[in-house]
């Protein structure tokens, strides 16, 4: 299923350029660095008469790169313009002191320039010594020009993740476009992403035309790598820190987290019960494989199947507003829970029973993009009449969901897994099965209602031809 | 697009623009009285015209740039010829020449073998502007950060490919209609068919398979333009391997398109395709992208137009073989190193756009009948657009303008050259200053330029022994640009600190194409920096970028050192 759900809140998602690099934890050098003769400082230049500080837009060169006199090293934003700053000397860019996105006062050191390669290490030592709060971080990379770029761009737990991406070749499949692995065919954006996040494209499975690696393949690898961070694949021996969280601190809820908290407490006022069911998904998986290339997602398929079942069971699509009546909803709006950075939101696929699967998939992509950008309009996340929550992509086989107030039922979807099952004719066979668990408001929805609904849904999923009408 | 008539890559047009012009007297208004006067000095005295009078310093002749259109074609009827002037090719160059010829009283005919309007209107500048208008808006709507900064909330933007394509096509037909009507309205005879020069002052025309007509003309202008240049080894199928001619129809939007050539044409199409969701790979034979631009502008353009977008690139490579997609196989592109000629890589993409410049369209013109040999297809001309024959002599009564002569392959150049020819035909020795012709690339943001690039200016300065200075301003310091949240951009002025002469201006930023004319007019009229800096600009407008540029220039007759060195660390 789509990787957006993998954006869990405890994984830092700030762009790498905003993060500090191990070894230069101090964003602004507090004192001018004391450096020995052959190591020169690169200062923040005064680009205009009114400039007092400048922001580093981007480093054109990376640490370890050779510089020639007159070559552009860094782009600095002043109060008036972005300007290239050129090197005065030949040498090597030994250490970057002020990272991209950060500001420094005019005249302060933003990087160190070593005259020879041998002096790079010395320069690094200097820069570390003077960084007052340098943590016990992994040593900076060997400062050769072929040092893995990822060290420059990822936070401390990341190199380990990177290593797993590179060596454990997720999806060992070698794609057809590669001529036996000799060549990697990847789209420009996929390459850009791979470069930015230090993913080795050789190991990436390409889902594009002729096995081409496209952007979403790289994103999938990144998501998987994040998930496995701290797992068996991580090579580094140090226990990975729960990234991005300062232990021992108390952090206030964000607005969204506050809203989630209120809703969760409110949900305790509703008498709920649960009914589970196991679906065989071989046919659904086959259908998914067939139409995946047209942009159809598993989320859209499940939402569509659920909506079609709800058409036959309007009671499961109803809700209890006042404790005295049924509210039968006109529309079947399937909300799907999405974990986003720092919270949870339920974008709604409106009229999921009526909209065709391709449009629904596109709509879903649009909603997820907006959710990530925190641009969902209220009617795009508050109008759900039935909710889906899927943790299958994490390998969860079954779980229990809390009913969002104002709706009648929520379905928790587990992973689709190969399972040994006995068939009615007494044989044993392998089938792919998926467990679901529906939580419902017993004031309006009774056990038999849910059971009948699940039976209908099971039939749709096991014979999914109607999903693509 | 300007782009489609430019040649920034191969083949290079004869290198004529930068030669020394010191012996030529340009028509100019410099240090002369400007004023509106009513005069009736024209033949027949049929109307009073409002014009700007300029006294040409050397000859002292009166010249009128008239703003009114003449009423009839050919009031000054030739005696022994069918026409005073026959123009072969009804593109922008032929059109401009025809309008001016009629105004000057020449009986004029224009021969067109294809559609009226030529490349610019049908397959170039015009339809591409429609696509770029769409891409600009898409880009804006998709830029959440930008929208948010303005306080706007917009739902996800989408587009309908066919509707976009229709917009481009409708625009082309509309402009074509306007152009045709403007010729008909003043009575220019439109002769249909391919024109061929059969002898001195004699042109035949006619459609293939139909009877041919022969007309005689006192003077002939060749304005046959150009076609996309396709290097050897590249197979165009019009679907997956295409030129700008096909791309402008926008028949499909590929997921991944390779663009061969990173000049104006390639750059503009990369803007369109990436806005519509494609990923782009540039293939450039030169060592850097956008080789035709001023290096500093090129560097900024790369940072603004290439790096943040879904674009990657190969430089210093030739695409030796491009095979269209067939039987489920993608388009394959074989790359070799431009220097070592070693095989470098093979790309597999969904489509390839060939934007390697334009080749003159001069076949079948009958040039051999007047002893003219083309140079790589271009018709050789002198700086008055007079055609030069194989022996190096001028061919009487034959002129060539526009892309066909390759001097500066831009639509408005063709038109300006046409006007200069008509001026000569009607008794005024007028030489067009090509260094005053602006060029623009309509990406988002736009790029525009006029005159010399910094390296060209430095070379010239060294040769002729003068100093040059550079002044720069940023759009970040401009109120209007900041109000639009479009602070990305740079304007650069290259000038002589001793005389204040403007050598070149380069702009990258919002509406750069519209901003350049102040500078190109200054160059054309010989206005000096120290004079133009007193011109007033409305506040707040983008034009203040140039205002600030002029004001930051330091003109000092005794200055001997360049004032602007690269910022060093």
PDB file of N, CA, C and O in Angstrom, chain A residues 42-43 45 47 72 75 77 80-88 177 183 185-192 209-210 212 366 370 373 375 377, chain B residues 144 148 153-156 256 279-281 299 303 306-312 314 328 330 345-346 348-350 474 476-477 488 566-569:
ATOM      1  N   UNK A  42      36.941  30.327   5.304  1.00  0.00           N
ATOM      2  CA  UNK A  42      36.101  31.027   4.334  1.00  0.00           C
ATOM      3  C   UNK A  42      35.094  31.825   5.144  1.00  0.00           C
ATOM      4  O   UNK A  42      34.369  31.270   5.971  1.00  0.00           O
ATOM      5  N   UNK A  43      35.101  33.126   4.939  1.00  0.00           N
ATOM      6  CA  UNK A  43      34.237  33.999   5.732  1.00  0.00           C
ATOM      7  C   UNK A  43      32.940  34.295   5.008  1.00  0.00           C
ATOM      8  O   UNK A  43      32.877  34.244   3.781  1.00  0.00           O
ATOM      9  N   UNK A  45      30.936  36.695   3.298  1.00  0.00           N
ATOM     10  CA  UNK A  45      31.335  37.972   2.704  1.00  0.00           C
ATOM     11  C   UNK A  45      30.242  39.032   2.863  1.00  0.00           C
ATOM     12  O   UNK A  45      29.073  38.693   3.050  1.00  0.00           O
ATOM     13  N   UNK A  47      28.103  41.250   0.924  1.00  0.00           N
ATOM     14  CA  UNK A  47      27.729  41.349  -0.483  1.00  0.00           C
ATOM     15  C   UNK A  47      27.103  42.691  -0.818  1.00  0.00           C
ATOM     16  O   UNK A  47      26.906  43.022  -1.962  1.00  0.00           O
ATOM     17  N   UNK A  72      33.130  28.860  -7.928  1.00  0.00           N
ATOM     18  CA  UNK A  72      32.056  29.119  -6.968  1.00  0.00           C
ATOM     19  C   UNK A  72      32.002  28.009  -5.930  1.00  0.00           C
ATOM     20  O   UNK A  72      32.079  26.832  -6.263  1.00  0.00           O
ATOM     21  N   UNK A  75      26.470  29.495  -2.356  1.00  0.00           N
ATOM     22  CA  UNK A  75      25.542  30.542  -2.735  1.00  0.00           C
ATOM     23  C   UNK A  75      25.034  31.191  -1.459  1.00  0.00           C
ATOM     24  O   UNK A  75      24.545  30.510  -0.565  1.00  0.00           O
ATOM     25  N   UNK A  77      22.667  34.188   0.374  1.00  0.00           N
ATOM     26  CA  UNK A  77      21.564  35.118   0.189  1.00  0.00           C
ATOM     27  C   UNK A  77      21.790  36.313   1.107  1.00  0.00           C
ATOM     28  O   UNK A  77      21.898  36.159   2.316  1.00  0.00           O
ATOM     29  N   UNK A  80      19.708  41.512  -0.378  1.00  0.00           N
ATOM     30  CA  UNK A  80      19.301  41.933  -1.711  1.00  0.00           C
ATOM     31  C   UNK A  80      19.317  40.836  -2.764  1.00  0.00           C
ATOM     32  O   UNK A  80      18.513  40.858  -3.669  1.00  0.00           O
ATOM     33  N   UNK A  81      20.224  39.920  -2.660  1.00  0.00           N
ATOM     34  CA  UNK A  81      20.370  38.996  -3.773  1.00  0.00           C
ATOM     35  C   UNK A  81      21.010  37.687  -3.323  1.00  0.00           C
ATOM     36  O   UNK A  81      21.602  37.609  -2.256  1.00  0.00           O
ATOM     37  N   UNK A  82      20.867  36.688  -4.188  1.00  0.00           N
ATOM     38  CA  UNK A  82      21.636  35.461  -4.014  1.00  0.00           C
ATOM     39  C   UNK A  82      22.905  35.612  -4.827  1.00  0.00           C
ATOM     40  O   UNK A  82      22.839  35.930  -6.005  1.00  0.00           O
ATOM     41  N   UNK A  83      24.029  35.395  -4.219  1.00  0.00           N
ATOM     42  CA  UNK A  83      25.254  35.534  -4.982  1.00  0.00           C
ATOM     43  C   UNK A  83      26.156  34.330  -4.783  1.00  0.00           C
ATOM     44  O   UNK A  83      26.216  33.752  -3.715  1.00  0.00           O
ATOM     45  N   UNK A  84      26.873  34.016  -5.832  1.00  0.00           N
ATOM     46  CA  UNK A  84      27.885  32.979  -5.740  1.00  0.00           C
ATOM     47  C   UNK A  84      29.097  33.560  -5.035  1.00  0.00           C
ATOM     48  O   UNK A  84      29.514  34.664  -5.344  1.00  0.00           O
ATOM     49  N   UNK A  85      29.649  32.796  -4.137  1.00  0.00           N
ATOM     50  CA  UNK A  85      30.877  33.228  -3.501  1.00  0.00           C
ATOM     51  C   UNK A  85      31.993  32.353  -4.041  1.00  0.00           C
ATOM     52  O   UNK A  85      31.885  31.131  -4.072  1.00  0.00           O
ATOM     53  N   UNK A  86      33.027  33.005  -4.498  1.00  0.00           N
ATOM     54  CA  UNK A  86      34.101  32.259  -5.146  1.00  0.00           C
ATOM     55  C   UNK A  86      35.304  32.120  -4.225  1.00  0.00           C
ATOM     56  O   UNK A  86      35.513  32.919  -3.321  1.00  0.00           O
ATOM     57  N   UNK A  87      36.072  31.093  -4.496  1.00  0.00           N
ATOM     58  CA  UNK A  87      37.238  30.844  -3.670  1.00  0.00           C
ATOM     59  C   UNK A  87      38.403  31.730  -4.110  1.00  0.00           C
ATOM     60  O   UNK A  87      38.613  31.963  -5.288  1.00  0.00           O
ATOM     61  N   UNK A  88      39.124  32.197  -3.128  1.00  0.00           N
ATOM     62  CA  UNK A  88      40.286  33.029  -3.376  1.00  0.00           C
ATOM     63  C   UNK A  88      41.518  32.185  -3.682  1.00  0.00           C
ATOM     64  O   UNK A  88      42.477  32.635  -4.267  1.00  0.00           O
ATOM     65  N   UNK A 177      15.509  -3.440 -17.592  1.00  0.00           N
ATOM     66  CA  UNK A 177      16.204  -2.371 -18.311  1.00  0.00           C
ATOM     67  C   UNK A 177      17.684  -2.323 -17.977  1.00  0.00           C
ATOM     68  O   UNK A 177      18.432  -1.557 -18.530  1.00  0.00           O
ATOM     69  N   UNK A 183      23.474  -1.765 -16.127  1.00  0.00           N
ATOM     70  CA  UNK A 183      23.038  -0.423 -16.384  1.00  0.00           C
ATOM     71  C   UNK A 183      21.773  -0.166 -15.574  1.00  0.00           C
ATOM     72  O   UNK A 183      20.947  -1.046 -15.422  1.00  0.00           O
ATOM     73  N   UNK A 185      18.404   2.109 -15.480  1.00  0.00           N
ATOM     74  CA  UNK A 185      17.597   3.100 -16.173  1.00  0.00           C
ATOM     75  C   UNK A 185      16.673   3.738 -15.147  1.00  0.00           C
ATOM     76  O   UNK A 185      15.823   3.068 -14.570  1.00  0.00           O
ATOM     77  N   UNK A 186      16.904   5.008 -14.890  1.00  0.00           N
ATOM     78  CA  UNK A 186      16.111   5.696 -13.885  1.00  0.00           C
ATOM     79  C   UNK A 186      15.714   7.062 -14.415  1.00  0.00           C
ATOM     80  O   UNK A 186      16.480   7.703 -15.128  1.00  0.00           O
ATOM     81  N   UNK A 187      14.532   7.499 -14.074  1.00  0.00           N
ATOM     82  CA  UNK A 187      14.042   8.788 -14.565  1.00  0.00           C
ATOM     83  C   UNK A 187      14.795   9.918 -13.871  1.00  0.00           C
ATOM     84  O   UNK A 187      15.371   9.727 -12.799  1.00  0.00           O
ATOM     85  N   UNK A 188      14.786  11.101 -14.478  1.00  0.00           N
ATOM     86  CA  UNK A 188      15.553  12.217 -13.889  1.00  0.00           C
ATOM     87  C   UNK A 188      15.175  12.489 -12.426  1.00  0.00           C
ATOM     88  O   UNK A 188      16.050  12.710 -11.595  1.00  0.00           O
ATOM     89  N   UNK A 189      13.885  12.461 -12.131  1.00  0.00           N
ATOM     90  CA  UNK A 189      13.487  12.774 -10.761  1.00  0.00           C
ATOM     91  C   UNK A 189      13.903  11.659  -9.803  1.00  0.00           C
ATOM     92  O   UNK A 189      14.342  11.917  -8.687  1.00  0.00           O
ATOM     93  N   UNK A 190      13.804  10.415 -10.281  1.00  0.00           N
ATOM     94  CA  UNK A 190      14.247   9.292  -9.441  1.00  0.00           C
ATOM     95  C   UNK A 190      15.725   9.451  -9.112  1.00  0.00           C
ATOM     96  O   UNK A 190      16.164   9.245  -7.983  1.00  0.00           O
ATOM     97  N   UNK A 191      16.505   9.856 -10.127  1.00  0.00           N
ATOM     98  CA  UNK A 191      17.943  10.040  -9.905  1.00  0.00           C
ATOM     99  C   UNK A 191      18.196  11.153  -8.904  1.00  0.00           C
ATOM    100  O   UNK A 191      19.065  11.061  -8.050  1.00  0.00           O
ATOM    101  N   UNK A 192      17.420  12.213  -9.056  1.00  0.00           N
ATOM    102  CA  UNK A 192      17.596  13.360  -8.173  1.00  0.00           C
ATOM    103  C   UNK A 192      17.310  12.947  -6.726  1.00  0.00           C
ATOM    104  O   UNK A 192      18.081  13.248  -5.816  1.00  0.00           O
ATOM    105  N   UNK A 209       7.863   1.871 -16.960  1.00  0.00           N
ATOM    106  CA  UNK A 209       7.881   1.150 -18.234  1.00  0.00           C
ATOM    107  C   UNK A 209       9.235   0.471 -18.439  1.00  0.00           C
ATOM    108  O   UNK A 209      10.272   1.048 -18.151  1.00  0.00           O
ATOM    109  N   UNK A 210       9.219  -0.765 -18.879  1.00  0.00           N
ATOM    110  CA  UNK A 210      10.442  -1.536 -19.111  1.00  0.00           C
ATOM    111  C   UNK A 210      11.347  -1.601 -17.884  1.00  0.00           C
ATOM    112  O   UNK A 210      12.558  -1.623 -18.000  1.00  0.00           O
ATOM    113  N   UNK A 212      11.901   0.611 -15.676  1.00  0.00           N
ATOM    114  CA  UNK A 212      12.571   1.867 -15.338  1.00  0.00           C
ATOM    115  C   UNK A 212      12.324   2.209 -13.867  1.00  0.00           C
ATOM    116  O   UNK A 212      11.237   2.016 -13.340  1.00  0.00           O
ATOM    117  N   UNK A 366      -4.408  12.761  -4.764  1.00  0.00           N
ATOM    118  CA  UNK A 366      -4.548  14.204  -4.568  1.00  0.00           C
ATOM    119  C   UNK A 366      -4.752  14.516  -3.083  1.00  0.00           C
ATOM    120  O   UNK A 366      -4.128  15.424  -2.524  1.00  0.00           O
ATOM    121  N   UNK A 370      -2.336  16.597  -0.530  1.00  0.00           N
ATOM    122  CA  UNK A 370      -2.803  17.761   0.215  1.00  0.00           C
ATOM    123  C   UNK A 370      -2.654  17.543   1.720  1.00  0.00           C
ATOM    124  O   UNK A 370      -2.333  18.477   2.456  1.00  0.00           O
ATOM    125  N   UNK A 373       0.745  18.232   2.706  1.00  0.00           N
ATOM    126  CA  UNK A 373       1.048  19.659   2.665  1.00  0.00           C
ATOM    127  C   UNK A 373       0.187  20.411   3.668  1.00  0.00           C
ATOM    128  O   UNK A 373       0.228  21.631   3.706  1.00  0.00           O
ATOM    129  N   UNK A 375      -2.968  20.886   3.613  1.00  0.00           N
ATOM    130  CA  UNK A 375      -3.847  21.805   2.891  1.00  0.00           C
ATOM    131  C   UNK A 375      -5.238  21.247   2.701  1.00  0.00           C
ATOM    132  O   UNK A 375      -6.004  21.736   1.880  1.00  0.00           O
ATOM    133  N   UNK A 377      -9.014  20.765   3.026  1.00  0.00           N
ATOM    134  CA  UNK A 377     -10.107  21.612   3.477  1.00  0.00           C
ATOM    135  C   UNK A 377     -10.968  20.782   4.433  1.00  0.00           C
ATOM    136  O   UNK A 377     -11.023  19.565   4.317  1.00  0.00           O
TER     137      UNK A 377
ATOM    138  N   UNK B 144       3.084  25.286  -3.948  1.00  0.00           N
ATOM    139  CA  UNK B 144       2.340  25.479  -2.703  1.00  0.00           C
ATOM    140  C   UNK B 144       2.995  26.539  -1.830  1.00  0.00           C
ATOM    141  O   UNK B 144       2.338  27.358  -1.211  1.00  0.00           O
ATOM    142  N   UNK B 148       1.142  29.743  -0.566  1.00  0.00           N
ATOM    143  CA  UNK B 148       1.003  29.926   0.872  1.00  0.00           C
ATOM    144  C   UNK B 148       1.569  31.284   1.291  1.00  0.00           C
ATOM    145  O   UNK B 148       0.980  31.992   2.106  1.00  0.00           O
ATOM    146  N   UNK B 153      -5.053  29.642  -0.967  1.00  0.00           N
ATOM    147  CA  UNK B 153      -5.216  28.193  -0.891  1.00  0.00           C
ATOM    148  C   UNK B 153      -5.848  27.742  -2.183  1.00  0.00           C
ATOM    149  O   UNK B 153      -6.893  28.241  -2.571  1.00  0.00           O
ATOM    150  N   UNK B 154      -5.207  26.804  -2.824  1.00  0.00           N
ATOM    151  CA  UNK B 154      -5.712  26.341  -4.109  1.00  0.00           C
ATOM    152  C   UNK B 154      -5.744  24.826  -4.077  1.00  0.00           C
ATOM    153  O   UNK B 154      -4.804  24.192  -3.608  1.00  0.00           O
ATOM    154  N   UNK B 155      -6.840  24.258  -4.573  1.00  0.00           N
ATOM    155  CA  UNK B 155      -6.907  22.804  -4.654  1.00  0.00           C
ATOM    156  C   UNK B 155      -5.942  22.349  -5.740  1.00  0.00           C
ATOM    157  O   UNK B 155      -5.516  23.145  -6.571  1.00  0.00           O
ATOM    158  N   UNK B 156      -5.611  21.090  -5.711  1.00  0.00           N
ATOM    159  CA  UNK B 156      -4.620  20.561  -6.647  1.00  0.00           C
ATOM    160  C   UNK B 156      -4.961  20.965  -8.075  1.00  0.00           C
ATOM    161  O   UNK B 156      -6.094  20.829  -8.529  1.00  0.00           O
ATOM    162  N   UNK B 256       8.581  10.827 -19.523  1.00  0.00           N
ATOM    163  CA  UNK B 256      10.009  11.163 -19.540  1.00  0.00           C
ATOM    164  C   UNK B 256      10.381  11.544 -20.965  1.00  0.00           C
ATOM    165  O   UNK B 256      10.192  10.750 -21.877  1.00  0.00           O
ATOM    166  N   UNK B 279       9.146  14.369 -16.770  1.00  0.00           N
ATOM    167  CA  UNK B 279      10.527  14.526 -16.340  1.00  0.00           C
ATOM    168  C   UNK B 279      11.371  14.695 -17.603  1.00  0.00           C
ATOM    169  O   UNK B 279      11.046  14.148 -18.643  1.00  0.00           O
ATOM    170  N   UNK B 280      12.427  15.476 -17.496  1.00  0.00           N
ATOM    171  CA  UNK B 280      13.173  15.873 -18.689  1.00  0.00           C
ATOM    172  C   UNK B 280      14.660  15.544 -18.531  1.00  0.00           C
ATOM    173  O   UNK B 280      15.228  15.716 -17.449  1.00  0.00           O
ATOM    174  N   UNK B 281      15.251  15.040 -19.607  1.00  0.00           N
ATOM    175  CA  UNK B 281      16.703  14.873 -19.657  1.00  0.00           C
ATOM    176  C   UNK B 281      17.239  15.719 -20.805  1.00  0.00           C
ATOM    177  O   UNK B 281      16.805  15.553 -21.942  1.00  0.00           O
ATOM    178  N   UNK B 299      24.341  30.386 -15.406  1.00  0.00           N
ATOM    179  CA  UNK B 299      24.533  29.738 -14.106  1.00  0.00           C
ATOM    180  C   UNK B 299      23.278  29.923 -13.242  1.00  0.00           C
ATOM    181  O   UNK B 299      22.798  28.987 -12.620  1.00  0.00           O
ATOM    182  N   UNK B 303      20.328  27.291 -11.915  1.00  0.00           N
ATOM    183  CA  UNK B 303      19.898  27.173 -10.522  1.00  0.00           C
ATOM    184  C   UNK B 303      18.381  27.353 -10.382  1.00  0.00           C
ATOM    185  O   UNK B 303      17.758  26.765  -9.528  1.00  0.00           O
ATOM    186  N   UNK B 306      16.612  24.692 -13.874  1.00  0.00           N
ATOM    187  CA  UNK B 306      16.983  23.293 -14.095  1.00  0.00           C
ATOM    188  C   UNK B 306      17.041  22.530 -12.772  1.00  0.00           C
ATOM    189  O   UNK B 306      16.303  21.560 -12.573  1.00  0.00           O
ATOM    190  N   UNK B 307      17.899  22.992 -11.869  1.00  0.00           N
ATOM    191  CA  UNK B 307      18.166  22.191 -10.668  1.00  0.00           C
ATOM    192  C   UNK B 307      16.932  21.876  -9.819  1.00  0.00           C
ATOM    193  O   UNK B 307      16.791  20.753  -9.366  1.00  0.00           O
ATOM    194  N   UNK B 308      16.037  22.856  -9.568  1.00  0.00           N
ATOM    195  CA  UNK B 308      14.908  22.502  -8.707  1.00  0.00           C
ATOM    196  C   UNK B 308      13.833  21.692  -9.415  1.00  0.00           C
ATOM    197  O   UNK B 308      12.886  21.254  -8.792  1.00  0.00           O
ATOM    198  N   UNK B 309      13.954  21.519 -10.713  1.00  0.00           N
ATOM    199  CA  UNK B 309      12.905  20.815 -11.440  1.00  0.00           C
ATOM    200  C   UNK B 309      13.305  19.374 -11.689  1.00  0.00           C
ATOM    201  O   UNK B 309      14.431  18.989 -11.455  1.00  0.00           O
ATOM    202  N   UNK B 310      12.356  18.615 -12.226  1.00  0.00           N
ATOM    203  CA  UNK B 310      12.625  17.187 -12.444  1.00  0.00           C
ATOM    204  C   UNK B 310      13.396  17.027 -13.749  1.00  0.00           C
ATOM    205  O   UNK B 310      12.903  16.475 -14.725  1.00  0.00           O
ATOM    206  N   UNK B 311      14.597  17.572 -13.747  1.00  0.00           N
ATOM    207  CA  UNK B 311      15.407  17.607 -14.967  1.00  0.00           C
ATOM    208  C   UNK B 311      16.809  17.099 -14.647  1.00  0.00           C
ATOM    209  O   UNK B 311      17.378  17.472 -13.626  1.00  0.00           O
ATOM    210  N   UNK B 312      17.349  16.229 -15.476  1.00  0.00           N
ATOM    211  CA  UNK B 312      18.776  15.938 -15.381  1.00  0.00           C
ATOM    212  C   UNK B 312      19.388  16.182 -16.758  1.00  0.00           C
ATOM    213  O   UNK B 312      18.679  16.512 -17.698  1.00  0.00           O
ATOM    214  N   UNK B 314      22.946  15.641 -19.638  1.00  0.00           N
ATOM    215  CA  UNK B 314      24.255  15.152 -20.076  1.00  0.00           C
ATOM    216  C   UNK B 314      24.861  16.276 -20.892  1.00  0.00           C
ATOM    217  O   UNK B 314      24.231  16.785 -21.823  1.00  0.00           O
ATOM    218  N   UNK B 328       6.403  -1.715 -28.231  1.00  0.00           N
ATOM    219  CA  UNK B 328       6.549  -1.743 -26.775  1.00  0.00           C
ATOM    220  C   UNK B 328       7.932  -1.387 -26.278  1.00  0.00           C
ATOM    221  O   UNK B 328       8.174  -1.341 -25.091  1.00  0.00           O
ATOM    222  N   UNK B 330      10.964   1.287 -25.692  1.00  0.00           N
ATOM    223  CA  UNK B 330      11.013   2.745 -25.557  1.00  0.00           C
ATOM    224  C   UNK B 330      11.903   3.383 -26.628  1.00  0.00           C
ATOM    225  O   UNK B 330      12.561   2.678 -27.400  1.00  0.00           O
ATOM    226  N   UNK B 345      26.744   6.279 -23.292  1.00  0.00           N
ATOM    227  CA  UNK B 345      25.580   5.793 -22.567  1.00  0.00           C
ATOM    228  C   UNK B 345      24.468   5.543 -23.578  1.00  0.00           C
ATOM    229  O   UNK B 345      24.521   6.012 -24.700  1.00  0.00           O
ATOM    230  N   UNK B 346      23.489   4.758 -23.163  1.00  0.00           N
ATOM    231  CA  UNK B 346      22.291   4.622 -23.962  1.00  0.00           C
ATOM    232  C   UNK B 346      21.116   4.969 -23.061  1.00  0.00           C
ATOM    233  O   UNK B 346      21.016   4.453 -21.957  1.00  0.00           O
ATOM    234  N   UNK B 348      16.948   5.226 -22.414  1.00  0.00           N
ATOM    235  CA  UNK B 348      15.656   4.712 -22.845  1.00  0.00           C
ATOM    236  C   UNK B 348      14.607   5.638 -22.270  1.00  0.00           C
ATOM    237  O   UNK B 348      14.463   5.730 -21.056  1.00  0.00           O
ATOM    238  N   UNK B 349      13.930   6.341 -23.128  1.00  0.00           N
ATOM    239  CA  UNK B 349      12.973   7.353 -22.664  1.00  0.00           C
ATOM    240  C   UNK B 349      11.649   7.172 -23.411  1.00  0.00           C
ATOM    241  O   UNK B 349      11.541   6.351 -24.318  1.00  0.00           O
ATOM    242  N   UNK B 350      10.651   7.940 -23.005  1.00  0.00           N
ATOM    243  CA  UNK B 350       9.340   7.816 -23.641  1.00  0.00           C
ATOM    244  C   UNK B 350       9.231   8.666 -24.899  1.00  0.00           C
ATOM    245  O   UNK B 350       8.420   8.393 -25.772  1.00  0.00           O
ATOM    246  N   UNK B 474      19.466  42.998  -8.499  1.00  0.00           N
ATOM    247  CA  UNK B 474      18.687  41.801  -8.281  1.00  0.00           C
ATOM    248  C   UNK B 474      17.210  42.142  -8.219  1.00  0.00           C
ATOM    249  O   UNK B 474      16.836  43.231  -7.792  1.00  0.00           O
ATOM    250  N   UNK B 476      15.414  40.840  -6.199  1.00  0.00           N
ATOM    251  CA  UNK B 476      15.124  40.782  -4.777  1.00  0.00           C
ATOM    252  C   UNK B 476      15.027  42.171  -4.162  1.00  0.00           C
ATOM    253  O   UNK B 476      14.466  42.349  -3.096  1.00  0.00           O
ATOM    254  N   UNK B 477      15.628  43.145  -4.827  1.00  0.00           N
ATOM    255  CA  UNK B 477      15.602  44.493  -4.278  1.00  0.00           C
ATOM    256  C   UNK B 477      14.473  45.305  -4.893  1.00  0.00           C
ATOM    257  O   UNK B 477      14.370  46.494  -4.664  1.00  0.00           O
ATOM    258  N   UNK B 488      13.256  36.120  -7.460  1.00  0.00           N
ATOM    259  CA  UNK B 488      14.372  35.428  -8.099  1.00  0.00           C
ATOM    260  C   UNK B 488      14.711  36.131  -9.397  1.00  0.00           C
ATOM    261  O   UNK B 488      13.864  36.226 -10.276  1.00  0.00           O
ATOM    262  N   UNK B 566      34.642  39.717  -9.335  1.00  0.00           N
ATOM    263  CA  UNK B 566      33.867  38.680  -8.668  1.00  0.00           C
ATOM    264  C   UNK B 566      34.087  38.758  -7.156  1.00  0.00           C
ATOM    265  O   UNK B 566      35.182  39.093  -6.691  1.00  0.00           O
ATOM    266  N   UNK B 567      33.038  38.481  -6.416  1.00  0.00           N
ATOM    267  CA  UNK B 567      33.168  38.506  -4.964  1.00  0.00           C
ATOM    268  C   UNK B 567      34.104  37.385  -4.544  1.00  0.00           C
ATOM    269  O   UNK B 567      33.937  36.251  -4.954  1.00  0.00           O
ATOM    270  N   UNK B 568      35.081  37.721  -3.763  1.00  0.00           N
ATOM    271  CA  UNK B 568      36.054  36.706  -3.383  1.00  0.00           C
ATOM    272  C   UNK B 568      35.997  36.437  -1.887  1.00  0.00           C
ATOM    273  O   UNK B 568      35.464  37.234  -1.134  1.00  0.00           O
ATOM    274  N   UNK B 569      36.569  35.332  -1.517  1.00  0.00           N
ATOM    275  CA  UNK B 569      36.534  34.992  -0.098  1.00  0.00           C
ATOM    276  C   UNK B 569      37.943  34.810   0.439  1.00  0.00           C
ATOM    277  O   UNK B 569      38.864  34.615  -0.332  1.00  0.00           O
TER     278      UNK B 569
END
